[in-house]
């Protein structure tokens, strides 16, 4: 293990080889590790956005009215709205569903093309969310973002496994 390398021996005492830790390997590992941050980042963004008054006024006026009522102290009662719950959960449900298709796509088309598909889902979802004029556009954008996350995560995890064991 001298010089920051890695020594791997086969099970049956086979050949031994040295693997060096290169800048490309480090960058690849960092990029693969950040794949899991997509869900955490979305939780922070959607949680922050759903408590903003202009957002609530435009897409969820009943929730906005409840947040301004004096008698309601519980956030559960203020934010109890099926549309708001659909807005929050649609990304995660779409991500879960898209993961099943992404594993098949990765196997048939390869990782690079699957990441390109995920990028297309992300781009279209972001454009729809940014241009949303009603709740339907907002939900469809979130579903497309979920598909992007669902397609990207298996590829990122698979890449991390390959980098770790190869």
PDB file of C-alpha atoms in Angstrom:
ATOM      1  CA  UNK A   1       0.000   0.000   0.000  1.00  0.00           C
ATOM      2  CA  UNK A   2       2.950   2.291  -0.408  1.00  0.00           C
ATOM      3  CA  UNK A   3       2.376   5.479  -2.341  1.00  0.00           C
ATOM      4  CA  UNK A   4      -1.401   5.632  -1.898  1.00  0.00           C
ATOM      5  CA  UNK A   5      -2.047   2.555  -4.015  1.00  0.00           C
ATOM      6  CA  UNK A   6      -4.246  -0.408  -3.443  1.00  0.00           C
ATOM      7  CA  UNK A   7      -3.202  -4.039  -3.475  1.00  0.00           C
ATOM      8  CA  UNK A   8      -5.790  -6.686  -4.248  1.00  0.00           C
ATOM      9  CA  UNK A   9      -5.107 -10.421  -4.084  1.00  0.00           C
ATOM     10  CA  UNK A  10      -7.323 -13.046  -5.661  1.00  0.00           C
ATOM     11  CA  UNK A  11      -9.126 -15.598  -3.494  1.00  0.00           C
ATOM     12  CA  UNK A  12      -7.034 -18.532  -4.556  1.00  0.00           C
ATOM     13  CA  UNK A  13      -3.696 -16.770  -4.229  1.00  0.00           C
ATOM     14  CA  UNK A  14      -3.863 -15.587  -7.838  1.00  0.00           C
ATOM     15  CA  UNK A  15      -2.055 -12.648  -9.331  1.00  0.00           C
ATOM     16  CA  UNK A  16      -1.629  -9.445  -7.426  1.00  0.00           C
ATOM     17  CA  UNK A  17      -1.845  -6.016  -8.990  1.00  0.00           C
ATOM     18  CA  UNK A  18      -1.479  -2.439  -7.846  1.00  0.00           C
ATOM     19  CA  UNK A  19      -4.288   0.058  -8.410  1.00  0.00           C
ATOM     20  CA  UNK A  20      -3.436   3.727  -8.050  1.00  0.00           C
ATOM     21  CA  UNK A  21      -5.782   6.320  -6.678  1.00  0.00           C
ATOM     22  CA  UNK A  22      -5.903   8.908  -9.439  1.00  0.00           C
ATOM     23  CA  UNK A  23      -7.609  12.325  -9.607  1.00  0.00           C
ATOM     24  CA  UNK A  24     -10.104  10.878 -12.114  1.00  0.00           C
ATOM     25  CA  UNK A  25     -11.020   8.149  -9.633  1.00  0.00           C
ATOM     26  CA  UNK A  26     -11.492  10.665  -6.827  1.00  0.00           C
ATOM     27  CA  UNK A  27     -13.656  12.950  -8.973  1.00  0.00           C
ATOM     28  CA  UNK A  28     -15.705   9.969 -10.164  1.00  0.00           C
ATOM     29  CA  UNK A  29     -16.282   8.825  -6.587  1.00  0.00           C
ATOM     30  CA  UNK A  30     -17.339  12.312  -5.520  1.00  0.00           C
ATOM     31  CA  UNK A  31     -19.754  12.590  -8.435  1.00  0.00           C
ATOM     32  CA  UNK A  32     -21.205   9.152  -7.692  1.00  0.00           C
ATOM     33  CA  UNK A  33     -21.569   9.949  -3.998  1.00  0.00           C
ATOM     34  CA  UNK A  34     -23.461  13.164  -4.721  1.00  0.00           C
ATOM     35  CA  UNK A  35     -26.163  11.169  -6.503  1.00  0.00           C
ATOM     36  CA  UNK A  36     -27.862  10.539  -3.175  1.00  0.00           C
ATOM     37  CA  UNK A  37     -27.916  14.240  -2.435  1.00  0.00           C
ATOM     38  CA  UNK A  38     -30.621  14.790  -5.072  1.00  0.00           C
ATOM     39  CA  UNK A  39     -33.355  13.579  -2.750  1.00  0.00           C
ATOM     40  CA  UNK A  40     -32.078  15.567   0.217  1.00  0.00           C
ATOM     41  CA  UNK A  41     -31.773  18.715  -1.855  1.00  0.00           C
ATOM     42  CA  UNK A  42     -35.323  18.276  -3.134  1.00  0.00           C
ATOM     43  CA  UNK A  43     -36.667  17.802   0.392  1.00  0.00           C
ATOM     44  CA  UNK A  44     -35.085  21.110   1.391  1.00  0.00           C
ATOM     45  CA  UNK A  45     -36.286  22.956  -1.689  1.00  0.00           C
ATOM     46  CA  UNK A  46     -39.851  21.638  -1.673  1.00  0.00           C
ATOM     47  CA  UNK A  47     -40.131  22.180   2.073  1.00  0.00           C
ATOM     48  CA  UNK A  48     -38.941  25.766   1.753  1.00  0.00           C
ATOM     49  CA  UNK A  49     -41.108  26.532  -1.256  1.00  0.00           C
ATOM     50  CA  UNK A  50     -44.286  25.148   0.305  1.00  0.00           C
ATOM     51  CA  UNK A  51     -43.966  27.590   3.177  1.00  0.00           C
ATOM     52  CA  UNK A  52     -43.520  30.668   0.945  1.00  0.00           C
ATOM     53  CA  UNK A  53     -46.574  32.941   0.818  1.00  0.00           C
ATOM     54  CA  UNK A  54     -46.412  33.827  -2.930  1.00  0.00           C
ATOM     55  CA  UNK A  55     -46.200  30.121  -3.850  1.00  0.00           C
ATOM     56  CA  UNK A  56     -49.114  29.221  -1.600  1.00  0.00           C
ATOM     57  CA  UNK A  57     -51.203  32.142  -2.895  1.00  0.00           C
ATOM     58  CA  UNK A  58     -50.732  31.079  -6.500  1.00  0.00           C
ATOM     59  CA  UNK A  59     -51.032  27.285  -6.296  1.00  0.00           C
ATOM     60  CA  UNK A  60     -52.674  26.526  -2.943  1.00  0.00           C
ATOM     61  CA  UNK A  61     -54.922  29.462  -1.923  1.00  0.00           C
ATOM     62  CA  UNK A  62     -56.871  27.397   0.638  1.00  0.00           C
ATOM     63  CA  UNK A  63     -53.637  26.451   2.411  1.00  0.00           C
ATOM     64  CA  UNK A  64     -52.544  30.091   2.336  1.00  0.00           C
ATOM     65  CA  UNK A  65     -55.817  31.173   3.973  1.00  0.00           C
ATOM     66  CA  UNK A  66     -55.385  28.543   6.683  1.00  0.00           C
ATOM     67  CA  UNK A  67     -51.816  29.686   7.425  1.00  0.00           C
ATOM     68  CA  UNK A  68     -53.125  33.185   8.094  1.00  0.00           C
ATOM     69  CA  UNK A  69     -55.927  32.101  10.438  1.00  0.00           C
ATOM     70  CA  UNK A  70     -55.334  33.033  14.050  1.00  0.00           C
ATOM     71  CA  UNK A  71     -56.890  29.972  15.704  1.00  0.00           C
ATOM     72  CA  UNK A  72     -54.780  27.299  14.004  1.00  0.00           C
ATOM     73  CA  UNK A  73     -51.530  26.612  15.795  1.00  0.00           C
ATOM     74  CA  UNK A  74     -50.786  23.175  14.384  1.00  0.00           C
ATOM     75  CA  UNK A  75     -48.849  23.049  11.124  1.00  0.00           C
ATOM     76  CA  UNK A  76     -50.524  19.727  10.389  1.00  0.00           C
ATOM     77  CA  UNK A  77     -53.913  21.459  10.239  1.00  0.00           C
ATOM     78  CA  UNK A  78     -52.576  24.399   8.230  1.00  0.00           C
ATOM     79  CA  UNK A  79     -50.889  22.323   5.531  1.00  0.00           C
ATOM     80  CA  UNK A  80     -53.445  19.498   5.348  1.00  0.00           C
ATOM     81  CA  UNK A  81     -54.236  19.575   1.621  1.00  0.00           C
ATOM     82  CA  UNK A  82     -54.249  16.701  -0.859  1.00  0.00           C
ATOM     83  CA  UNK A  83     -52.904  18.861  -3.695  1.00  0.00           C
ATOM     84  CA  UNK A  84     -49.979  19.977  -1.546  1.00  0.00           C
ATOM     85  CA  UNK A  85     -49.299  16.391  -0.527  1.00  0.00           C
ATOM     86  CA  UNK A  86     -49.399  15.342  -4.183  1.00  0.00           C
ATOM     87  CA  UNK A  87     -46.946  18.134  -5.020  1.00  0.00           C
ATOM     88  CA  UNK A  88     -44.541  16.888  -2.370  1.00  0.00           C
ATOM     89  CA  UNK A  89     -44.843  13.152  -2.941  1.00  0.00           C
ATOM     90  CA  UNK A  90     -45.147  13.042  -6.749  1.00  0.00           C
ATOM     91  CA  UNK A  91     -41.382  13.332  -7.216  1.00  0.00           C
ATOM     92  CA  UNK A  92     -40.669  10.422  -4.879  1.00  0.00           C
ATOM     93  CA  UNK A  93     -43.359   8.165  -6.343  1.00  0.00           C
ATOM     94  CA  UNK A  94     -42.174   8.905  -9.886  1.00  0.00           C
ATOM     95  CA  UNK A  95     -38.570   8.277  -8.814  1.00  0.00           C
ATOM     96  CA  UNK A  96     -39.510   4.930  -7.327  1.00  0.00           C
ATOM     97  CA  UNK A  97     -41.385   3.870 -10.454  1.00  0.00           C
ATOM     98  CA  UNK A  98     -38.728   5.165 -12.866  1.00  0.00           C
ATOM     99  CA  UNK A  99     -36.016   3.202 -11.064  1.00  0.00           C
ATOM    100  CA  UNK A 100     -37.508  -0.057 -12.294  1.00  0.00           C
ATOM    101  CA  UNK A 101     -37.425   1.163 -15.899  1.00  0.00           C
ATOM    102  CA  UNK A 102     -33.954   2.645 -15.456  1.00  0.00           C
ATOM    103  CA  UNK A 103     -32.411  -0.690 -14.514  1.00  0.00           C
ATOM    104  CA  UNK A 104     -33.784  -2.235 -17.708  1.00  0.00           C
ATOM    105  CA  UNK A 105     -32.672   0.768 -19.773  1.00  0.00           C
ATOM    106  CA  UNK A 106     -29.196   0.683 -18.266  1.00  0.00           C
ATOM    107  CA  UNK A 107     -28.869  -2.997 -19.063  1.00  0.00           C
ATOM    108  CA  UNK A 108     -30.061  -2.583 -22.671  1.00  0.00           C
ATOM    109  CA  UNK A 109     -28.725   0.874 -23.645  1.00  0.00           C
ATOM    110  CA  UNK A 110     -25.818   1.410 -21.243  1.00  0.00           C
ATOM    111  CA  UNK A 111     -25.085   3.915 -18.508  1.00  0.00           C
ATOM    112  CA  UNK A 112     -24.202   6.851 -20.720  1.00  0.00           C
ATOM    113  CA  UNK A 113     -27.479   6.841 -22.658  1.00  0.00           C
ATOM    114  CA  UNK A 114     -29.478   6.287 -19.477  1.00  0.00           C
ATOM    115  CA  UNK A 115     -27.816   9.342 -17.899  1.00  0.00           C
ATOM    116  CA  UNK A 116     -28.705  11.307 -21.037  1.00  0.00           C
ATOM    117  CA  UNK A 117     -32.333  10.234 -20.656  1.00  0.00           C
ATOM    118  CA  UNK A 118     -32.234  11.297 -17.000  1.00  0.00           C
ATOM    119  CA  UNK A 119     -30.831  14.686 -18.044  1.00  0.00           C
ATOM    120  CA  UNK A 120     -33.678  15.134 -20.525  1.00  0.00           C
ATOM    121  CA  UNK A 121     -36.224  14.346 -17.799  1.00  0.00           C
ATOM    122  CA  UNK A 122     -34.513  16.860 -15.488  1.00  0.00           C
ATOM    123  CA  UNK A 123     -34.441  19.584 -18.139  1.00  0.00           C
ATOM    124  CA  UNK A 124     -38.079  19.218 -19.161  1.00  0.00           C
ATOM    125  CA  UNK A 125     -39.183  18.980 -15.511  1.00  0.00           C
ATOM    126  CA  UNK A 126     -37.292  22.126 -14.534  1.00  0.00           C
ATOM    127  CA  UNK A 127     -38.726  24.059 -17.496  1.00  0.00           C
ATOM    128  CA  UNK A 128     -42.260  22.956 -16.605  1.00  0.00           C
ATOM    129  CA  UNK A 129     -41.818  23.849 -12.942  1.00  0.00           C
ATOM    130  CA  UNK A 130     -40.322  27.235 -13.762  1.00  0.00           C
ATOM    131  CA  UNK A 131     -43.127  28.052 -16.220  1.00  0.00           C
ATOM    132  CA  UNK A 132     -45.949  26.511 -14.158  1.00  0.00           C
ATOM    133  CA  UNK A 133     -49.168  28.494 -14.298  1.00  0.00           C
ATOM    134  CA  UNK A 134     -51.376  25.972 -12.542  1.00  0.00           C
ATOM    135  CA  UNK A 135     -51.171  22.962 -10.275  1.00  0.00           C
ATOM    136  CA  UNK A 136     -51.281  20.449 -13.143  1.00  0.00           C
ATOM    137  CA  UNK A 137     -48.129  21.900 -14.747  1.00  0.00           C
ATOM    138  CA  UNK A 138     -46.440  21.910 -11.369  1.00  0.00           C
ATOM    139  CA  UNK A 139     -47.285  18.252 -10.678  1.00  0.00           C
ATOM    140  CA  UNK A 140     -46.255  17.117 -14.182  1.00  0.00           C
ATOM    141  CA  UNK A 141     -42.937  18.951 -13.757  1.00  0.00           C
ATOM    142  CA  UNK A 142     -42.379  17.240 -10.412  1.00  0.00           C
ATOM    143  CA  UNK A 143     -43.184  13.845 -11.927  1.00  0.00           C
ATOM    144  CA  UNK A 144     -40.635  14.446 -14.689  1.00  0.00           C
ATOM    145  CA  UNK A 145     -38.053  15.512 -12.103  1.00  0.00           C
ATOM    146  CA  UNK A 146     -38.817  12.293 -10.222  1.00  0.00           C
ATOM    147  CA  UNK A 147     -38.254  10.327 -13.414  1.00  0.00           C
ATOM    148  CA  UNK A 148     -34.905  12.080 -13.785  1.00  0.00           C
ATOM    149  CA  UNK A 149     -33.941  11.148 -10.236  1.00  0.00           C
ATOM    150  CA  UNK A 150     -35.197   7.603 -10.760  1.00  0.00           C
ATOM    151  CA  UNK A 151     -33.136   7.185 -13.923  1.00  0.00           C
ATOM    152  CA  UNK A 152     -30.005   8.820 -12.512  1.00  0.00           C
ATOM    153  CA  UNK A 153     -29.768   7.040  -9.153  1.00  0.00           C
ATOM    154  CA  UNK A 154     -29.318   3.443 -10.360  1.00  0.00           C
ATOM    155  CA  UNK A 155     -26.704   4.533 -12.882  1.00  0.00           C
ATOM    156  CA  UNK A 156     -24.815   6.517 -10.253  1.00  0.00           C
ATOM    157  CA  UNK A 157     -24.972   3.655  -7.757  1.00  0.00           C
ATOM    158  CA  UNK A 158     -23.904   1.144 -10.388  1.00  0.00           C
ATOM    159  CA  UNK A 159     -20.985   3.385 -11.352  1.00  0.00           C
ATOM    160  CA  UNK A 160     -19.960   3.661  -7.703  1.00  0.00           C
ATOM    161  CA  UNK A 161     -20.002  -0.120  -7.342  1.00  0.00           C
ATOM    162  CA  UNK A 162     -17.882  -0.545 -10.446  1.00  0.00           C
ATOM    163  CA  UNK A 163     -15.379   2.050  -9.203  1.00  0.00           C
ATOM    164  CA  UNK A 164     -15.224   0.398  -5.819  1.00  0.00           C
ATOM    165  CA  UNK A 165     -14.691  -3.183  -6.926  1.00  0.00           C
ATOM    166  CA  UNK A 166     -12.825  -2.824 -10.210  1.00  0.00           C
TER     167      UNK A 166
END
